[in-house]
mmCIF file of C-alpha atoms in Angstrom:
data_model
loop_
_atom_site.group_PDB
_atom_site.id
_atom_site.type_symbol
_atom_site.label_atom_id
_atom_site.label_comp_id
_atom_site.label_asym_id
_atom_site.label_seq_id
_atom_site.Cartn_x
_atom_site.Cartn_y
_atom_site.Cartn_z
ATOM 1 C CA GLN A 288 -32.229 -24.260 5.770
ATOM 2 C CA SER A 289 -30.215 -21.709 7.815
ATOM 3 C CA ALA A 290 -28.995 -18.794 6.482
ATOM 4 C CA PRO A 291 -25.237 -17.978 6.234
ATOM 5 C CA VAL A 292 -23.667 -16.211 8.849
ATOM 6 C CA ARG A 293 -21.477 -13.369 6.943
ATOM 7 C CA VAL A 294 -18.395 -12.878 8.559
ATOM 8 C CA HIS A 295 -16.600 -9.724 8.606
ATOM 9 C CA ARG A 296 -12.730 -9.728 8.288
ATOM 10 C CA ASN A 297 -10.622 -6.464 9.109
ATOM 11 C CA VAL A 298 -9.123 -5.595 5.570
ATOM 12 C CA VAL A 299 -5.600 -3.264 5.456
ATOM 13 C CA LEU A 300 -5.112 -2.292 2.153
ATOM 14 C CA VAL A 301 -1.476 -0.872 2.034
ATOM 15 C CA THR A 302 -0.476 0.454 -1.187
ATOM 16 C CA ILE A 303 3.174 0.443 -2.038
ATOM 17 C CA GLU A 304 4.715 3.582 -3.516
ATOM 18 C CA SER A 305 7.008 2.954 -6.990
ATOM 19 C CA LEU A 306 6.912 -0.643 -6.718
ATOM 20 C CA SER A 307 7.550 -1.304 -10.066
ATOM 21 C CA ALA A 308 6.822 -5.736 -10.416
ATOM 22 C CA SER A 309 10.858 -5.724 -11.942
ATOM 23 C CA TYR A 310 12.268 -5.180 -8.100
ATOM 24 C CA MET A 311 11.180 -8.885 -7.120
ATOM 25 C CA SER A 312 12.967 -11.636 -7.368
ATOM 26 C CA ARG A 313 10.145 -13.514 -7.933
ATOM 27 C CA PHE A 314 10.206 -11.902 -11.459
ATOM 28 C CA GLY A 315 14.318 -11.958 -11.986
ATOM 29 C CA ASN A 316 15.177 -9.137 -10.022
ATOM 30 C CA ARG A 317 19.045 -10.289 -8.452
ATOM 31 C CA LEU A 318 19.483 -7.811 -6.180
ATOM 32 C CA ALA A 319 17.031 -9.246 -2.935
ATOM 33 C CA LEU A 320 15.565 -5.741 -2.808
ATOM 34 C CA THR A 321 12.752 -7.740 -1.324
ATOM 35 C CA PRO A 322 13.011 -10.837 0.621
ATOM 36 C CA ASN A 323 9.839 -10.504 2.322
ATOM 37 C CA LEU A 324 7.355 -9.794 -0.585
ATOM 38 C CA ASP A 325 8.560 -12.657 -1.985
ATOM 39 C CA ALA A 326 8.799 -14.936 1.155
ATOM 40 C CA LEU A 327 5.123 -13.149 1.894
ATOM 41 C CA ALA A 328 3.732 -13.985 -2.324
ATOM 42 C CA ASP A 329 4.249 -18.370 -1.477
ATOM 43 C CA ARG A 330 2.084 -17.812 1.430
ATOM 44 C CA SER A 331 -1.063 -15.788 -1.095
ATOM 45 C CA LEU A 332 -3.311 -14.987 -3.349
ATOM 46 C CA PHE A 333 -0.477 -14.273 -5.229
ATOM 47 C CA PHE A 334 -1.690 -12.001 -8.789
ATOM 48 C CA THR A 335 1.518 -12.685 -11.365
ATOM 49 C CA HIS A 336 -0.156 -10.503 -13.915
ATOM 50 C CA MET A 337 -1.543 -7.143 -12.677
ATOM 51 C CA LEU A 338 -1.158 -4.525 -14.125
ATOM 52 C CA ALA A 339 -1.685 -0.734 -12.832
ATOM 53 C CA THR A 340 -4.457 1.904 -14.904
ATOM 54 C CA GLY A 341 -1.757 5.237 -14.789
ATOM 55 C CA THR A 342 1.500 6.798 -13.894
ATOM 56 C CA ARG A 343 1.255 8.215 -11.001
ATOM 57 C CA THR A 344 0.105 7.843 -6.907
ATOM 58 C CA VAL A 345 -3.544 9.652 -7.580
ATOM 59 C CA ARG A 346 -4.334 7.224 -11.142
ATOM 60 C CA GLY A 347 -3.370 4.288 -8.702
ATOM 61 C CA LEU A 348 -5.157 5.700 -5.433
ATOM 62 C CA GLU A 349 -8.156 6.288 -7.861
ATOM 63 C CA ALA A 350 -8.538 2.908 -8.754
ATOM 64 C CA VAL A 351 -8.876 0.785 -6.010
ATOM 65 C CA THR A 352 -10.556 2.926 -4.476
ATOM 66 C CA LEU A 353 -13.279 3.905 -6.944
ATOM 67 C CA SER A 354 -12.452 0.630 -9.251
ATOM 68 C CA VAL A 355 -13.268 3.022 -12.372
ATOM 69 C CA PRO A 356 -10.285 2.743 -14.901
ATOM 70 C CA PRO A 357 -8.493 6.856 -16.006
ATOM 71 C CA THR A 358 -10.693 9.080 -17.225
ATOM 72 C CA PRO A 359 -9.333 12.142 -19.815
ATOM 73 C CA GLY A 360 -8.132 15.300 -17.725
ATOM 74 C CA GLN A 361 -7.990 15.012 -13.611
ATOM 75 C CA PRO A 362 -8.157 12.306 -11.693
ATOM 76 C CA ILE A 363 -11.403 12.008 -9.827
ATOM 77 C CA LEU A 364 -9.429 12.734 -6.760
ATOM 78 C CA ARG A 365 -8.276 16.104 -8.078
ATOM 79 C CA ARG A 366 -11.979 17.055 -9.644
ATOM 80 C CA PRO A 367 -14.703 18.916 -7.740
ATOM 81 C CA GLY A 368 -17.527 16.786 -7.365
ATOM 82 C CA ASN A 369 -16.153 14.092 -6.106
ATOM 83 C CA ALA A 370 -18.002 13.087 -2.148
ATOM 84 C CA ASN A 371 -19.947 11.019 -1.104
ATOM 85 C CA LEU A 372 -18.811 8.625 -4.127
ATOM 86 C CA PHE A 373 -19.591 4.921 -4.481
ATOM 87 C CA SER A 374 -15.749 3.701 -2.666
ATOM 88 C CA LEU A 375 -13.975 0.584 -0.857
ATOM 89 C CA GLY A 376 -14.904 2.630 1.860
ATOM 90 C CA SER A 377 -18.704 3.109 2.011
ATOM 91 C CA VAL A 378 -19.289 -0.535 0.912
ATOM 92 C CA LEU A 379 -17.755 -1.499 4.001
ATOM 93 C CA ARG A 380 -18.318 1.368 6.296
ATOM 94 C CA ASP A 381 -22.879 -0.327 4.999
ATOM 95 C CA HIS A 382 -21.243 -3.011 6.649
ATOM 96 C CA GLY A 383 -20.221 -1.307 10.296
ATOM 97 C CA TYR A 384 -16.223 -1.168 9.247
ATOM 98 C CA SER A 385 -14.440 1.931 10.280
ATOM 99 C CA ALA A 386 -12.536 3.270 7.112
ATOM 100 C CA THR A 387 -8.240 4.764 7.891
ATOM 101 C CA TYR A 388 -6.377 6.826 4.822
ATOM 102 C CA LEU A 389 -3.493 6.651 6.618
ATOM 103 C CA TYR A 390 -0.015 8.629 4.665
ATOM 104 C CA GLY A 391 3.080 9.183 5.914
ATOM 105 C CA GLY A 392 3.282 12.509 3.683
ATOM 106 C CA ASP A 393 1.921 15.508 3.564
ATOM 107 C CA GLY A 394 -2.960 14.692 2.721
ATOM 108 C CA TYR A 395 -2.804 17.837 0.848
ATOM 109 C CA PHE A 396 -1.123 16.315 -1.828
ATOM 110 C CA ASP A 397 -3.157 15.443 -4.358
ATOM 111 C CA ASN A 398 -5.915 16.374 -2.641
ATOM 112 C CA MET A 399 -6.329 13.140 -0.558
ATOM 113 C CA ASN A 400 -6.891 14.147 2.906
ATOM 114 C CA ALA A 401 -10.031 16.713 1.062
ATOM 115 C CA PHE A 402 -10.609 13.408 -0.881
ATOM 116 C CA PHE A 403 -10.947 10.653 1.800
ATOM 117 C CA THR A 404 -12.325 12.888 3.946
ATOM 118 C CA ALA A 405 -15.660 13.976 1.533
ATOM 119 C CA ASN A 406 -16.090 10.034 1.553
ATOM 120 C CA GLY A 407 -16.538 8.725 5.053
ATOM 121 C CA TYR A 408 -12.355 8.003 5.519
ATOM 122 C CA ARG A 409 -10.747 9.352 8.814
ATOM 123 C CA VAL A 410 -7.434 10.643 7.541
ATOM 124 C CA ILE A 411 -4.241 10.551 9.632
ATOM 125 C CA ASP A 412 -1.026 12.327 8.334
ATOM 126 C CA ARG A 413 2.186 12.970 8.391
ATOM 127 C CA ALA A 414 0.107 16.072 11.274
ATOM 128 C CA GLN A 415 -1.047 14.610 13.364
ATOM 129 C CA PHE A 416 1.911 12.324 14.349
ATOM 130 C CA LYS A 417 3.064 13.897 17.406
ATOM 131 C CA SER A 418 6.972 14.175 17.357
ATOM 132 C CA GLY A 419 7.569 10.651 19.781
ATOM 133 C CA GLU A 420 5.630 8.485 16.796
ATOM 134 C CA VAL A 421 8.240 9.858 13.868
ATOM 135 C CA SER A 422 12.040 8.498 14.709
ATOM 136 C CA PHE A 423 13.167 9.523 10.909
ATOM 137 C CA SER A 424 11.537 11.956 9.103
ATOM 138 C CA ASN A 425 12.434 14.118 5.329
ATOM 139 C CA ALA A 426 10.689 15.702 3.361
ATOM 140 C CA TRP A 427 8.490 13.800 1.355
ATOM 141 C CA GLY A 428 7.457 12.091 5.287
ATOM 142 C CA VAL A 429 7.711 9.936 7.547
ATOM 143 C CA CYS A 430 9.673 6.940 7.224
ATOM 144 C CA ASP A 431 7.490 3.926 6.860
ATOM 145 C CA GLU A 432 8.142 2.110 9.698
ATOM 146 C CA ASP A 433 7.017 5.136 11.822
ATOM 147 C CA LEU A 434 3.477 4.992 9.683
ATOM 148 C CA PHE A 435 3.293 1.109 9.761
ATOM 149 C CA ALA A 436 3.856 1.700 13.359
ATOM 150 C CA ARG A 437 0.598 4.060 13.853
ATOM 151 C CA ALA A 438 -0.909 1.585 11.559
ATOM 152 C CA LEU A 439 -0.441 -0.650 14.002
ATOM 153 C CA ARG A 440 -1.892 1.611 17.411
ATOM 154 C CA GLU A 441 -4.831 2.140 15.119
ATOM 155 C CA ALA A 442 -5.121 -1.388 14.538
ATOM 156 C CA ASP A 443 -5.054 -2.226 18.182
ATOM 157 C CA ALA A 444 -7.756 0.853 19.354
ATOM 158 C CA SER A 445 -9.466 -0.159 16.656
ATOM 159 C CA HIS A 446 -9.987 -3.236 18.123
ATOM 160 C CA ALA A 447 -10.898 -2.715 21.587
ATOM 161 C CA THR A 448 -14.414 -1.230 20.533
ATOM 162 C CA GLY A 449 -15.430 -4.372 18.902
ATOM 163 C CA GLN A 450 -15.847 -2.951 15.196
ATOM 164 C CA PRO A 451 -14.213 -4.030 12.180
ATOM 165 C CA PHE A 452 -11.704 -1.917 10.552
ATOM 166 C CA PHE A 453 -10.240 -0.814 7.243
ATOM 167 C CA GLN A 454 -7.291 1.266 6.503
ATOM 168 C CA HIS A 455 -6.091 1.257 3.419
ATOM 169 C CA VAL A 456 -2.279 2.838 4.296
ATOM 170 C CA MET A 457 -0.057 4.982 1.452
ATOM 171 C CA THR A 458 4.233 4.440 1.555
ATOM 172 C CA VAL A 459 5.696 7.445 1.252
ATOM 173 C CA SER A 460 9.469 5.911 1.739
ATOM 174 C CA ASN A 461 10.393 4.758 -1.768
ATOM 175 C CA HIS A 462 10.320 8.916 -3.100
ATOM 176 C CA ARG A 463 13.113 10.616 -3.534
ATOM 177 C CA PRO A 464 14.878 11.687 -1.736
ATOM 178 C CA TYR A 465 14.794 7.560 -1.306
ATOM 179 C CA THR A 466 16.628 8.463 2.443
ATOM 180 C CA TYR A 467 15.346 6.399 5.639
ATOM 181 C CA PRO A 468 17.335 5.402 9.223
ATOM 182 C CA ALA A 469 20.489 3.649 8.698
ATOM 183 C CA GLY A 470 21.221 0.598 10.184
ATOM 184 C CA ARG A 471 17.924 -1.139 8.662
ATOM 185 C CA ILE A 472 19.229 -2.923 5.552
ATOM 186 C CA ASP A 473 22.354 -3.458 3.562
ATOM 187 C CA PRO A 474 22.985 -0.771 0.411
ATOM 188 C CA PRO A 475 21.873 -2.424 -2.936
ATOM 189 C CA HIS A 476 24.102 -1.287 -4.804
ATOM 190 C CA GLY A 477 27.439 -1.924 -0.783
ATOM 191 C CA LYS A 478 27.848 2.216 -1.081
ATOM 192 C CA PRO A 479 25.858 4.375 1.340
ATOM 193 C CA THR A 480 26.353 8.283 1.486
ATOM 194 C CA PRO A 481 29.025 9.522 4.657
ATOM 195 C CA ALA A 482 25.829 11.801 5.288
ATOM 196 C CA ASN A 483 23.670 9.324 6.455
ATOM 197 C CA ASP A 484 24.967 5.642 6.686
ATOM 198 C CA VAL A 485 21.981 5.131 3.567
ATOM 199 C CA GLU A 486 22.445 4.079 -0.135
ATOM 200 C CA ARG A 487 20.101 6.704 -2.009
ATOM 201 C CA THR A 488 19.080 5.042 -4.798
ATOM 202 C CA ARG A 489 15.150 3.748 -5.614
ATOM 203 C CA GLU A 490 16.525 0.375 -5.354
ATOM 204 C CA GLY A 491 17.416 1.271 -1.800
ATOM 205 C CA GLY A 492 14.037 2.972 -1.428
ATOM 206 C CA VAL A 493 11.860 -0.541 -2.187
ATOM 207 C CA LYS A 494 14.431 -2.648 -0.459
ATOM 208 C CA TYR A 495 13.756 -0.133 3.185
ATOM 209 C CA THR A 496 10.216 -0.210 2.624
ATOM 210 C CA ASP A 497 10.000 -4.842 1.560
ATOM 211 C CA TYR A 498 12.648 -4.386 5.510
ATOM 212 C CA ALA A 499 9.963 -2.391 7.284
ATOM 213 C CA ILE A 500 6.373 -4.313 5.487
ATOM 214 C CA GLY A 501 8.052 -7.308 6.999
ATOM 215 C CA ARG A 502 9.029 -5.636 10.309
ATOM 216 C CA PHE A 503 4.857 -4.516 10.330
ATOM 217 C CA LEU A 504 3.697 -7.923 9.602
ATOM 218 C CA GLU A 505 6.209 -9.391 11.704
ATOM 219 C CA ALA A 506 4.211 -7.422 14.570
ATOM 220 C CA ALA A 507 1.467 -8.037 13.861
ATOM 221 C CA ARG A 508 0.895 -11.869 13.867
ATOM 222 C CA ASP A 509 1.058 -11.550 17.812
ATOM 223 C CA LYS A 510 -2.458 -9.042 17.635
ATOM 224 C CA PRO A 511 -5.437 -11.004 18.411
ATOM 225 C CA TRP A 512 -7.034 -9.711 14.757
ATOM 226 C CA PHE A 513 -4.378 -10.648 12.970
ATOM 227 C CA ALA A 514 -5.927 -14.162 12.350
ATOM 228 C CA ASN A 515 -9.280 -11.737 11.808
ATOM 229 C CA THR A 516 -7.483 -9.873 8.833
ATOM 230 C CA LEU A 517 -7.214 -9.849 5.732
ATOM 231 C CA PHE A 518 -3.615 -8.095 4.287
ATOM 232 C CA VAL A 519 -3.302 -6.709 0.604
ATOM 233 C CA PHE A 520 0.029 -5.209 -0.685
ATOM 234 C CA VAL A 521 -0.145 -3.196 -4.090
ATOM 235 C CA ALA A 522 1.559 -0.783 -6.200
ATOM 236 C CA ASP A 523 0.228 2.476 -6.958
ATOM 237 C CA HIS A 524 2.092 2.015 -9.766
ATOM 238 C CA THR A 525 5.816 0.969 -11.700
ATOM 239 C CA ALA A 526 8.860 3.331 -11.023
ATOM 240 C CA SER A 527 10.218 5.653 -13.882
ATOM 241 C CA SER A 528 7.135 4.819 -16.329
ATOM 242 C CA ALA A 529 5.967 8.723 -16.370
ATOM 243 C CA GLY A 530 5.818 10.442 -19.132
ATOM 244 C CA LYS A 531 3.828 12.012 -22.600
ATOM 245 C CA ILE A 532 4.731 9.181 -24.783
ATOM 246 C CA GLU A 533 3.449 5.559 -24.832
ATOM 247 C CA VAL A 534 4.290 3.509 -22.620
ATOM 248 C CA ASP A 535 4.583 -0.413 -23.747
ATOM 249 C CA PRO A 536 2.041 -2.508 -21.275
ATOM 250 C CA ASP A 537 5.046 -4.358 -19.447
ATOM 251 C CA GLY A 538 5.887 -0.623 -17.602
ATOM 252 C CA TYR A 539 2.970 -1.002 -15.763
ATOM 253 C CA HIS A 540 3.386 -4.114 -14.429
ATOM 254 C CA ILE A 541 3.030 -4.347 -10.565
ATOM 255 C CA PRO A 542 2.830 -7.544 -7.555
ATOM 256 C CA ALA A 543 -0.134 -7.184 -6.050
ATOM 257 C CA ILE A 544 -0.054 -9.763 -2.902
ATOM 258 C CA PHE A 545 -3.430 -10.688 -1.109
ATOM 259 C CA TYR A 546 -1.844 -12.764 2.109
ATOM 260 C CA ALA A 547 -4.569 -14.419 5.532
ATOM 261 C CA PRO A 548 -3.262 -17.198 6.652
ATOM 262 C CA GLY A 549 -6.103 -18.067 8.288
ATOM 263 C CA PHE A 550 -8.439 -17.766 6.058
ATOM 264 C CA VAL A 551 -6.552 -17.394 2.297
ATOM 265 C CA SER A 552 -5.558 -19.963 0.413
ATOM 266 C CA GLN A 553 -2.083 -19.818 -1.610
ATOM 267 C CA ARG A 554 -1.895 -19.888 -5.491
ATOM 268 C CA ARG A 555 -1.329 -18.205 -7.801
ATOM 269 C CA VAL A 556 -2.864 -15.847 -10.653
ATOM 270 C CA ASP A 557 -1.280 -15.656 -13.734
ATOM 271 C CA ARG A 558 -4.712 -14.565 -15.968
ATOM 272 C CA LEU A 559 -3.804 -10.289 -16.966
ATOM 273 C CA PHE A 560 -5.632 -8.335 -13.680
ATOM 274 C CA SER A 561 -5.809 -5.137 -13.408
ATOM 275 C CA GLN A 562 -6.262 -2.852 -9.909
ATOM 276 C CA ILE A 563 -9.686 -1.826 -10.804
ATOM 277 C CA TYR A 564 -10.446 -4.970 -9.630
ATOM 278 C CA VAL A 565 -8.713 -4.865 -6.294
ATOM 279 C CA ALA A 566 -11.958 -4.076 -4.654
ATOM 280 C CA PRO A 567 -14.238 -6.657 -5.666
ATOM 281 C CA THR A 568 -11.521 -9.826 -4.552
ATOM 282 C CA ILE A 569 -11.495 -7.683 -1.148
#
C-alpha cells in the first residue's frame, strides 16, 4: 500500500478587530453590516458558537497563535521569555511554509512585532508600507483595503517561489476613530460626517471591514494560488466587552469561517468552540 500523499495548502488567517457575532445578519442583526461574511458563511465550514478567550486583541492573538487559554497576569505576547514557542507558525514552518504576520497598525502595540519576530514570523506593519501603498490611514493604521492589497502582493511573491505560505492578517479599521475611505459603503445609520463623508460609528467600521474582505476575496479568486488556499476569518474579540466585572458568556460570541471551496465542504457546526481550537482545526 502506497503512503498517503501530503498536500500543502496555503493558509490565510484573518483576525478581525472587534467583530462580535451580533453584527452579522446570521445572528439577528438588521442593519446589513456584513453581507460578504454572511454570504461566505453559506459556502464555508461555519462555526456558529465560537467564543473568544478574552476581551483584548492580545488575548485573541495568543489563543489563535499558541492555542492556550488566557493565563493569569500578562498575556504571553507581553511576557519575557516568549520566543521560539510551539505555535501555529512553527508547525507550518516545520512543513516547509513561510510565515508572515501582517498588521495595518504599529506593531509596537501589544508587543506584536517583538513576539512574532521572536517566533519565526516575518512581520509587516504600517512602517513597512510605502507611501504609494497607502490610500487611507488614520491614527490607528492603514485602512483594511490597503492591508489586504499588501497581503495579496505578498501571497503572489510567495507563490512565485513555489513555497507554501501562511499569512496571519490582523485588521484595524473596526477600531476608533472608525474612519475609512469615503464612497465605499452606505452609512449604516444614514448620517455621514461632513468632514469625510463617512459615519464614525462602530457599525460603520464593521461594514467597511466587511466590504474590504469582500474585495480581498474577489481579487484572490483570480490568483493562481486561490484554489490551493484555506481562508480563515475569526474575530480577535467582541466589541464593548472589556471591563473588570463578570461578563456573560454571550459577550464573547464571535464568528469563525473556514473557506476553501475546492477542498473544505460547506457545513455548519453548532457545538461550543473556542479560539484555542482554531490552529488545530487548520
